[in-house]
């Protein structure tokens, strides 16, 4: 599996060689990627209107060993995305003095982010992911001048 290629890209680039049911599944997975691909195999199959064997066949056709391998790659993408700002900071921080405002701001931001994440149970995060990924649920976002952007990112 190519490490720098996203699962979303693999699905889209393989679309032409998928069966009709697999294309239906591919559309469901990519419509709200990555959240739509993080549920159980049964949930994903039900939401796409296909069978669980179709899910297994498609992920193998895409080059994954099976469904757990497919989801492991998505988790790696998400982990890379979340850790990437910290890794970027580590690369440029050495060139600026510790007292520089850029380093102080970055350190404060990273500390706040780590503190926020430490207060979230993974089971709560997974439940929120499942609820947000379910197209039958209504999502209401309340925010202000800055946080309203989050609401605009969610599909309607």
N, CA, C and O of each residue as an XYZ file, in Angstrom:
624
protein
N       0.844     -1.182      0.000
C       0.000      0.000      0.000
C       0.882      1.235      0.000
O       1.867      1.290      0.735
N       0.546      2.219     -0.807
C       1.317      3.463     -0.862
C       1.034      4.281      0.387
O      -0.121      4.548      0.720
N       2.107      4.678      1.077
C       1.924      5.337      2.367
C       1.476      6.787      2.253
O       0.852      7.296      3.184
N       1.767      7.475      1.148
C       1.410      8.881      1.028
C       0.094      9.099      0.291
O      -0.346     10.239      0.143
N      -0.534      8.031     -0.169
C      -1.802      8.125     -0.856
C      -2.912      7.890      0.152
O      -2.868      6.930      0.922
N      -3.904      8.762      0.147
C      -5.009      8.593      1.092
C      -5.936      7.485      0.618
O      -5.989      7.160     -0.568
N      -6.658      6.917      1.561
C      -7.640      5.891      1.238
C      -8.710      6.497      0.329
O      -9.181      5.844     -0.602
N      -9.088      7.733      0.599
C     -10.067      8.422     -0.242
C      -9.590      8.449     -1.697
O     -10.363      8.162     -2.611
N      -8.329      8.790     -1.905
C      -7.765      8.837     -3.259
C      -7.762      7.442     -3.895
O      -8.073      7.295     -5.077
N      -7.413      6.431     -3.115
C      -7.394      5.057     -3.626
C      -8.792      4.641     -4.080
O      -8.956      4.035     -5.139
N      -9.793      4.972     -3.270
C     -11.178      4.626     -3.627
C     -11.580      5.332     -4.918
O     -12.100      4.703     -5.840
N     -11.337      6.649     -4.980
C     -11.760      7.421     -6.165
C     -11.027      6.966     -7.429
O     -11.626      6.883     -8.501
N      -9.727      6.670     -7.299
C      -8.963      6.288     -8.482
C      -9.284      4.864     -8.942
O      -8.967      4.501    -10.074
N      -9.903      4.058     -8.091
C     -10.269      2.684     -8.441
C     -11.726      2.565     -8.860
O     -12.186      1.469     -9.178
N     -12.451      3.660     -8.865
C     -13.901      3.642     -9.074
C     -14.309      2.910    -10.356
O     -15.283      2.157    -10.356
N     -13.577      3.125    -11.433
C     -13.942      2.536    -12.727
C     -13.877      1.026    -12.781
O     -14.528      0.418    -13.631
N     -13.122      0.409    -11.914
C     -13.011     -1.055    -11.941
C     -13.848     -1.737    -10.854
O     -13.707     -2.937    -10.617
N     -14.701     -0.981    -10.211
C     -15.569     -1.532     -9.175
C     -16.900     -1.971     -9.767
O     -17.347     -1.427    -10.777
N     -17.533     -2.961     -9.133
C     -18.868     -3.378     -9.547
C     -19.868     -2.294     -9.159
O     -19.515     -1.346     -8.457
N     -21.102     -2.429     -9.608
C     -22.132     -1.440     -9.289
C     -22.308     -1.295     -7.781
O     -22.374     -0.176     -7.273
N     -22.385     -2.426     -7.050
C     -22.558     -2.377     -5.590
C     -21.333     -1.749     -4.925
O     -21.461     -0.987     -3.967
N     -20.154     -2.074     -5.437
C     -18.937     -1.493     -4.877
C     -18.869      0.004     -5.154
O     -18.395      0.765     -4.311
N     -19.334      0.432     -6.316
C     -19.390      1.863     -6.620
C     -20.357      2.573     -5.678
O     -20.099      3.695     -5.240
N     -21.462      1.917     -5.374
C     -22.430      2.469     -4.420
C     -21.764      2.630     -3.052
O     -21.935      3.650     -2.385
N     -21.013      1.626     -2.649
C     -20.272      1.683     -1.389
C     -19.201      2.771     -1.447
O     -19.041      3.535     -0.495
N     -18.471      2.844     -2.552
C     -17.419      3.864     -2.705
C     -18.012      5.264     -2.583
O     -17.426      6.129     -1.931
N     -19.157      5.491     -3.199
C     -19.813      6.803     -3.096
C     -20.200      7.112     -1.658
O     -20.038      8.242     -1.197
N     -20.710      6.111     -0.948
C     -21.102      6.322      0.448
C     -19.878      6.626      1.312
O     -19.928      7.499      2.179
N     -18.788      5.910      1.075
C     -17.574      6.115      1.870
C     -16.933      7.469      1.611
O     -16.461      8.120      2.543
N     -16.913      7.895      0.368
C     -16.234      9.147      0.036
C     -17.104     10.374      0.246
O     -16.590     11.493      0.268
N     -18.403     10.192      0.400
C     -19.278     11.354      0.558
C     -19.029     12.090      1.876
O     -19.176     13.311      1.936
N     -18.662     11.378      2.907
C     -18.397     12.012      4.207
C     -17.101     11.461      4.791
O     -17.002     11.207      5.991
N     -16.132     11.283      3.937
C     -14.848     10.721      4.332
C     -14.118     11.671      5.283
O     -14.150     12.880      5.050
N     -13.480     11.201      6.314
C     -13.233      9.807      6.676
C     -14.266      9.227      7.633
O     -14.257      8.025      7.899
N     -15.158     10.071      8.156
C     -16.098      9.616      9.177
C     -16.958      8.451      8.698
O     -17.250      7.542      9.474
N     -17.366      8.466      7.434
C     -18.229      7.412      6.920
C     -17.519      6.070      6.839
O     -18.175      5.039      6.691
N     -16.195      6.059      6.932
C     -15.433      4.817      6.807
C     -14.961      4.285      8.155
O     -14.214      3.307      8.201
N     -15.381      4.907      9.248
C     -14.852      4.521     10.556
C     -15.819      3.705     11.408
O     -15.468      3.318     12.523
N     -16.994      3.439     10.927
C     -17.941      2.633     11.695
C     -17.635      1.154     11.566
O     -16.640      0.762     10.957
N     -18.491      0.349     12.139
C     -18.327     -1.101     12.008
C     -18.626     -1.502     10.565
O     -19.267     -0.754      9.825
N     -18.168     -2.662     10.179
C     -18.392     -3.142      8.814
C     -19.894     -3.262      8.534
O     -20.350     -2.977      7.427
N     -20.651     -3.685      9.542
C     -22.101     -3.827      9.386
C     -22.764     -2.466      9.188
O     -23.620     -2.307      8.319
N     -22.364     -1.490      9.998
C     -22.929     -0.145      9.885
C     -22.614      0.469      8.520
O     -23.487      1.054      7.879
N     -21.376      0.333      8.087
C     -20.976      0.884      6.793
C     -21.775      0.234      5.668
O     -22.254      0.918      4.763
N     -21.918     -1.087      5.728
C     -22.682     -1.798      4.697
C     -24.138     -1.333      4.687
O     -24.704     -1.072      3.626
N     -24.733     -1.231      5.854
C     -26.136     -0.796      5.945
C     -26.311      0.615      5.411
O     -27.246      0.875      4.654
N     -25.424      1.531      5.792
C     -25.550      2.916      5.342
C     -25.351      3.048      3.836
O     -25.912      3.946      3.208
N     -24.555      2.155      3.259
C     -24.331      2.197      1.811
C     -25.384      1.395      1.054
O     -25.486      1.507     -0.168
N     -26.169      0.587      1.767
C     -27.181     -0.246      1.111
C     -26.575     -1.436      0.376
O     -27.081     -1.861     -0.663
N     -25.483     -1.969      0.929
C     -24.818     -3.136      0.334
C     -24.628     -4.191      1.423
O     -24.923     -3.950      2.593
N     -24.136     -5.355      1.027
C     -23.885     -6.428      1.988
C     -22.492     -6.287      2.595
O     -21.621     -5.622      2.035
N     -22.297     -6.925      3.751
C     -20.963     -6.901      4.351
C     -19.934     -7.620      3.466
O     -18.785     -7.180      3.418
N     -20.296     -8.712      2.759
C     -19.306     -9.300      1.844
C     -18.872     -8.329      0.737
O     -17.738     -8.396      0.263
N     -19.765     -7.434      0.330
C     -19.393     -6.420     -0.665
C     -18.321     -5.501     -0.104
O     -17.385     -5.126     -0.811
N     -18.455     -5.139      1.162
C     -17.447     -4.282      1.799
C     -16.102     -4.996      1.798
O     -15.080     -4.409      1.441
N     -16.105     -6.259      2.197
C     -14.865     -7.035      2.254
C     -14.243     -7.157      0.858
O     -13.040     -6.957      0.692
N     -15.064     -7.485     -0.136
C     -14.551     -7.629     -1.507
C     -13.940     -6.321     -2.006
O     -12.871     -6.325     -2.617
N     -14.617     -5.207     -1.746
C     -14.120     -3.940     -2.257
C     -12.799     -3.544     -1.600
O     -11.871     -3.124     -2.291
N     -12.702     -3.672     -0.279
C     -11.455     -3.247      0.363
C     -10.288     -4.131     -0.081
O      -9.156     -3.658     -0.187
N     -10.556     -5.395     -0.337
C      -9.492     -6.278     -0.861
C      -9.133     -5.876     -2.288
O      -7.961     -5.888     -2.666
N     -10.135     -5.524     -3.073
C      -9.881     -5.089     -4.445
C      -9.048     -3.804     -4.457
O      -8.276     -3.568     -5.387
N      -9.208     -2.986     -3.430
C      -8.444     -1.738     -3.326
C      -7.008     -1.973     -2.868
O      -6.191     -1.053     -2.882
N      -6.697     -3.214     -2.460
C      -5.333     -3.532     -2.085
C      -5.099     -3.701     -0.595
O      -3.956     -3.843     -0.162
N      -6.157     -3.690      0.191
C      -6.027     -3.895      1.625
C      -6.192     -5.375      1.945
O      -6.847     -6.104      1.200
N      -5.602     -5.816      3.046
C      -5.672     -7.234      3.435
C      -7.082     -7.623      3.859
O      -7.477     -8.784      3.746
N      -7.818     -6.665      4.337
C      -9.179     -6.898      4.811
C      -9.707     -5.609      5.415
O      -9.053     -4.568      5.347
N     -10.893     -5.682      6.005
C     -11.525     -4.499      6.567
C     -10.710     -3.870      7.701
O     -10.589     -2.646      7.745
N     -10.142     -4.672      8.627
C      -9.319     -4.053      9.686
C      -8.111     -3.294      9.126
O      -7.753     -2.233      9.637
N      -7.489     -3.829      8.089
C      -6.351     -3.159      7.457
C      -6.801     -1.848      6.804
O      -6.107     -0.835      6.887
N      -7.953     -1.878      6.164
C      -8.550     -0.693      5.533
C      -8.730      0.411      6.578
O      -8.305      1.547      6.371
N      -9.367      0.061      7.707
C      -9.600      1.061      8.742
C      -8.303      1.489      9.417
O      -8.179      2.643      9.828
N      -7.345      0.592      9.538
C      -6.062      0.957     10.142
C      -5.383      2.043      9.321
O      -4.774      2.952      9.885
N      -5.479      1.963      7.993
C      -4.889      2.998      7.140
C      -5.583      4.343      7.340
O      -4.934      5.389      7.332
N      -6.892      4.313      7.518
C      -7.634      5.557      7.762
C      -7.232      6.142      9.115
O      -7.040      7.351      9.239
N      -7.105      5.293     10.114
C      -6.668      5.767     11.441
C      -5.273      6.381     11.351
O      -5.005      7.402     11.985
N      -4.382      5.767     10.569
C      -3.031      6.317     10.386
C      -3.099      7.695      9.723
O      -2.364      8.607     10.104
N      -3.979      7.846      8.733
C      -4.158      9.154      8.087
C      -4.589     10.194      9.106
O      -4.041     11.295      9.156
N      -5.579      9.835      9.921
C      -6.089     10.777     10.914
C      -5.016     11.116     11.943
O      -4.865     12.276     12.328
N      -4.282     10.122     12.380
C      -3.207     10.365     13.344
C      -2.151     11.285     12.748
O      -1.652     12.184     13.424
N      -1.816     11.063     11.500
C      -0.835     11.902     10.830
C      -1.343     13.333     10.711
O      -0.590     14.287     10.908
N      -2.609     13.472     10.393
C      -3.203     14.799     10.260
C      -3.203     15.533     11.600
O      -2.912     16.728     11.658
N      -3.531     14.813     12.674
C      -3.578     15.449     13.985
C      -2.192     15.772     14.527
O      -2.008     16.790     15.195
N      -1.222     14.919     14.245
C       0.117     15.156     14.785
C       0.951     16.054     13.886
O       1.990     16.558     14.314
N       0.522     16.260     12.663
C       1.305     17.019     11.704
C       1.640     18.438     12.162
O       2.789     18.847     11.993
N       0.714     19.220     12.734
C       1.092     20.562     13.181
C       2.211     20.537     14.226
O       3.069     21.420     14.233
N       2.207     19.549     15.093
C       3.246     19.449     16.111
C       4.579     19.117     15.448
O       5.613     19.691     15.791
N       4.545     18.185     14.493
C       5.782     17.829     13.794
C       6.323     19.027     13.016
O       7.535     19.239     12.976
N       5.442     19.809     12.401
C       5.872     21.001     11.676
C       6.551     21.981     12.640
O       7.583     22.571     12.323
N       5.948     22.140     13.820
C       6.537     23.052     14.807
C       7.942     22.614     15.167
O       8.855     23.437     15.246
N       8.117     21.320     15.386
C       9.434     20.820     15.785
C      10.493     21.109     14.731
O      11.659     21.316     15.066
N      10.098     21.127     13.458
C      11.067     21.384     12.383
C      11.530     22.836     12.372
O      12.715     23.096     12.165
N      10.614     23.801     12.593
C      11.036     25.209     12.508
C      11.377     25.829     13.854
O      11.995     26.893     13.899
N      10.991     25.193     14.945
C      11.218     25.787     16.264
C      12.697     25.969     16.591
O      13.066     26.904     17.302
N      13.532     25.093     16.082
C      14.962     25.190     16.385
C      15.600     26.435     15.792
O      16.641     26.881     16.274
N      15.000     27.000     14.758
C      15.571     28.180     14.113
C      15.186     29.486     14.796
O      15.772     30.529     14.506
N      14.224     29.444     15.686
C      13.789     30.665     16.369
C      14.104     30.523     17.862
O      13.987     29.433     18.421
N      14.498     31.617     18.499
C      14.785     31.533     19.938
C      13.520     31.189     20.720
O      12.408     31.524     20.311
N      13.714     30.504     21.868
C      12.567     30.097     22.684
C      11.679     31.262     23.070
O      10.465     31.101     23.201
N      12.263     32.422     23.251
C      11.493     33.593     23.685
C      10.723     34.236     22.531
O       9.886     35.109     22.762
N      10.986     33.827     21.320
C      10.300     34.427     20.173
C       8.799     34.163     20.278
O       8.380     33.080     20.687
N       8.006     35.144     19.913
C       6.551     35.048     20.022
C       6.004     33.847     19.257
O       5.021     33.241     19.683
N       6.622     33.500     18.142
C       6.162     32.360     17.352
C       6.287     31.063     18.149
O       5.369     30.244     18.134
N       7.395     30.867     18.836
C       7.579     29.672     19.661
C       6.668     29.683     20.877
O       6.102     28.650     21.233
N       6.519     30.819     21.509
C       5.642     30.890     22.691
C       4.199     30.587     22.290
O       3.495     29.862     22.992
N       3.760     31.145     21.155
C       2.401     30.888     20.673
C       2.230     29.405     20.340
O       1.230     28.795     20.718
N       3.203     28.827     19.635
C       3.116     27.416     19.251
C       3.082     26.520     20.476
O       2.285     25.584     20.532
N       3.921     26.787     21.442
C       3.949     25.972     22.667
C       2.620     26.056     23.415
O       2.119     25.048     23.912
N       2.057     27.248     23.494
C       0.766     27.413     24.180
C      -0.341     26.678     23.425
O      -1.195     26.039     24.038
N      -0.325     26.768     22.112
C      -1.336     26.095     21.294
C      -1.231     24.580     21.438
O      -2.240     23.896     21.613
N      -0.024     24.065     21.366
C       0.190     22.622     21.495
C      -0.228     22.143     22.884
O      -0.860     21.094     23.014
N       0.118     22.899     23.912
C      -0.265     22.530     25.280
C      -1.786     22.518     25.427
O      -2.345     21.610     26.043
N      -2.453     23.523     24.861
C      -3.923     23.565     24.919
C      -4.539     22.386     24.180
O      -5.506     21.786     24.651
N      -3.982     22.061     23.033
C      -4.492     20.950     22.235
C      -4.328     19.634     22.998
O      -5.255     18.828     23.057
N      -3.149     19.422     23.580
C      -2.899     18.190     24.347
C      -3.835     18.114     25.560
O      -4.362     17.047     25.875
N      -4.033     19.234     26.229
C      -4.925     19.235     27.396
C      -6.356     18.907     26.977
O      -7.050     18.157     27.662
N      -6.788     19.460     25.871
C      -8.135     19.172     25.366
C      -8.286     17.695     25.051
O      -9.257     17.063     25.467
N      -7.325     17.140     24.314
C      -7.394     15.728     23.940
C      -7.306     14.802     25.147
O      -7.909     13.729     25.141
N      -6.571     15.193     26.172
C      -6.436     14.334     27.346
C      -7.752     14.207     28.109
O      -7.944     13.257     28.869
N      -8.653     15.160     27.909
C      -9.945     15.114     28.592
C     -11.024     14.395     27.809
O     -12.174     14.347     28.246
N     -10.676     13.833     26.655
C     -11.673     13.152     25.822
C     -11.442     11.652     25.889
O     -10.365     11.164     25.547
N     -12.464     10.924     26.334
C     -12.362      9.465     26.329
C     -12.544      8.983     24.890
O     -13.392      9.496     24.160
N     -11.753      8.006     24.495
C     -11.851      7.510     23.113
C     -13.234      6.934     22.839
O     -13.721      7.014     21.711
N     -13.868      6.362     23.841
C     -15.217      5.819     23.633
C     -16.206      6.947     23.337
O     -17.107      6.774     22.516
N     -16.049      8.101     23.994
C     -16.910      9.248     23.718
C     -16.662      9.785     22.310
O     -17.600     10.119     21.586
N     -15.395      9.863     21.937
C     -15.051     10.328     20.591
C     -15.653      9.393     19.538
O     -16.238      9.852     18.557
N     -15.505      8.073     19.747
C     -16.040      7.108     18.793
C     -17.564      7.210     18.686
O     -18.121      7.095     17.594
N     -18.227      7.424     19.811
C     -19.697      7.564     19.810
C     -20.098      8.829     19.049
O     -21.035      8.797     18.250
N     -19.402      9.938     19.289
C     -19.692     11.185     18.570
C     -19.464     10.994     17.071
O     -20.254     11.467     16.254
N     -18.383     10.299     16.715
C     -18.090     10.026     15.312
C     -19.237      9.246     14.678
O     -19.682      9.572     13.578
N     -19.715      8.213     15.378
C     -20.808      7.397     14.838
C     -22.088      8.216     14.682
O     -22.800      8.085     13.686
N     -22.374      9.064     15.674
C     -23.577      9.897     15.591
C     -23.473     10.901     14.448
O     -24.436     11.091     13.705
N     -22.318     11.545     14.300
C     -22.139     12.518     13.222
C     -22.133     11.845     11.854
O     -22.560     12.439     10.864
N     -21.653     10.612     11.799
C     -21.583      9.894     10.533
C     -22.917      9.342     10.076
O     -23.068      8.991      8.906
N     -23.891      9.255     10.975
C     -25.208      8.728     10.628
C     -26.020      9.816      9.933
O     -26.376     10.821     10.547
N     -26.307      9.612      8.666
C     -27.004     10.624      7.872
C     -28.448     10.835      8.311
O     -29.094     11.786      7.872
N     -28.956      9.963      9.166
C     -30.331     10.128      9.649
C     -30.417     11.092     10.833
O     -31.513     11.507     11.210
N     -29.286     11.449     11.418
C     -29.262     12.353     12.571
C     -29.193     13.806     12.117
O     -28.577     14.123     11.100
N     -29.825     14.668     12.873
C     -29.757     16.112     12.650
C     -28.623     16.663     13.513
O     -28.481     16.279     14.674
N     -27.826     17.553     12.953
C     -26.734     18.170     13.702
C     -26.978     19.669     13.740
O     -27.184     20.302     12.705
N     -26.952     20.231     14.947
C     -27.134     21.660     15.120
C     -25.855     22.223     15.721
O     -25.376     21.725     16.740
N     -25.312     23.235     15.112
C     -24.086     23.860     15.589
C     -24.434     25.255     16.091
O     -25.062     26.041     15.381
N     -24.027     25.553     17.308
C     -24.219     26.872     17.873
C     -22.831     27.456     18.100
O     -21.980     26.838     18.740
N     -22.619     28.631     17.578
C     -21.300     29.219     17.733
C     -21.347     30.710     17.528
O     -22.405     31.314     17.353
N     -20.198     31.263     17.554
C     -20.068     32.694     17.389
C     -19.321     33.039     16.119
O     -19.276     32.261     15.167
N     -18.759     34.182     16.129
C     -18.069     34.748     14.977
C     -16.996     33.814     14.428
O     -16.845     33.713     13.211
N     -16.255     33.135     15.284
C     -15.161     32.267     14.841
C     -15.638     30.839     14.637
O     -15.286     30.209     13.640
N     -16.433     30.317     15.565
C     -16.805     28.903     15.516
C     -17.890     28.583     14.494
O     -18.154     27.408     14.241
N     -18.522     29.581     13.905
C     -19.539     29.292     12.898
C     -18.963     28.620     11.671
O     -19.690     27.971     10.918
N     -17.656     28.767     11.459
C     -16.993     28.116     10.336
C     -17.164     26.599     10.431
O     -17.322     25.932      9.408
N     -17.134     26.051     11.639
C     -17.310     24.611     11.829
C     -18.649     24.164     11.247
O     -18.722     23.138     10.571
N     -19.678     24.910     11.498
C     -21.003     24.568     10.983
C     -21.056     24.563      9.481
O     -21.781     23.763      8.887
N     -20.311     25.431      8.860
C     -20.304     25.489      7.399
C     -19.560     24.322      6.778
O     -19.777     24.006      5.608
N     -18.685     23.674      7.540
C     -17.926     22.543      7.034
C     -18.752     21.253      6.998
O     -18.462     20.344      6.220
N     -19.775     21.182      7.841
C     -20.596     19.985      7.876
C     -21.515     19.939      6.652
O     -22.026     20.971      6.218
N     -21.722     18.742      6.099
C     -22.616     18.632      4.935
C     -24.047     18.939      5.344
O     -24.440     18.731      6.492
N     -24.791     19.421      4.420
C     -26.194     19.759      4.707
C     -27.072     18.609      4.352
O     -28.289     18.688      4.516
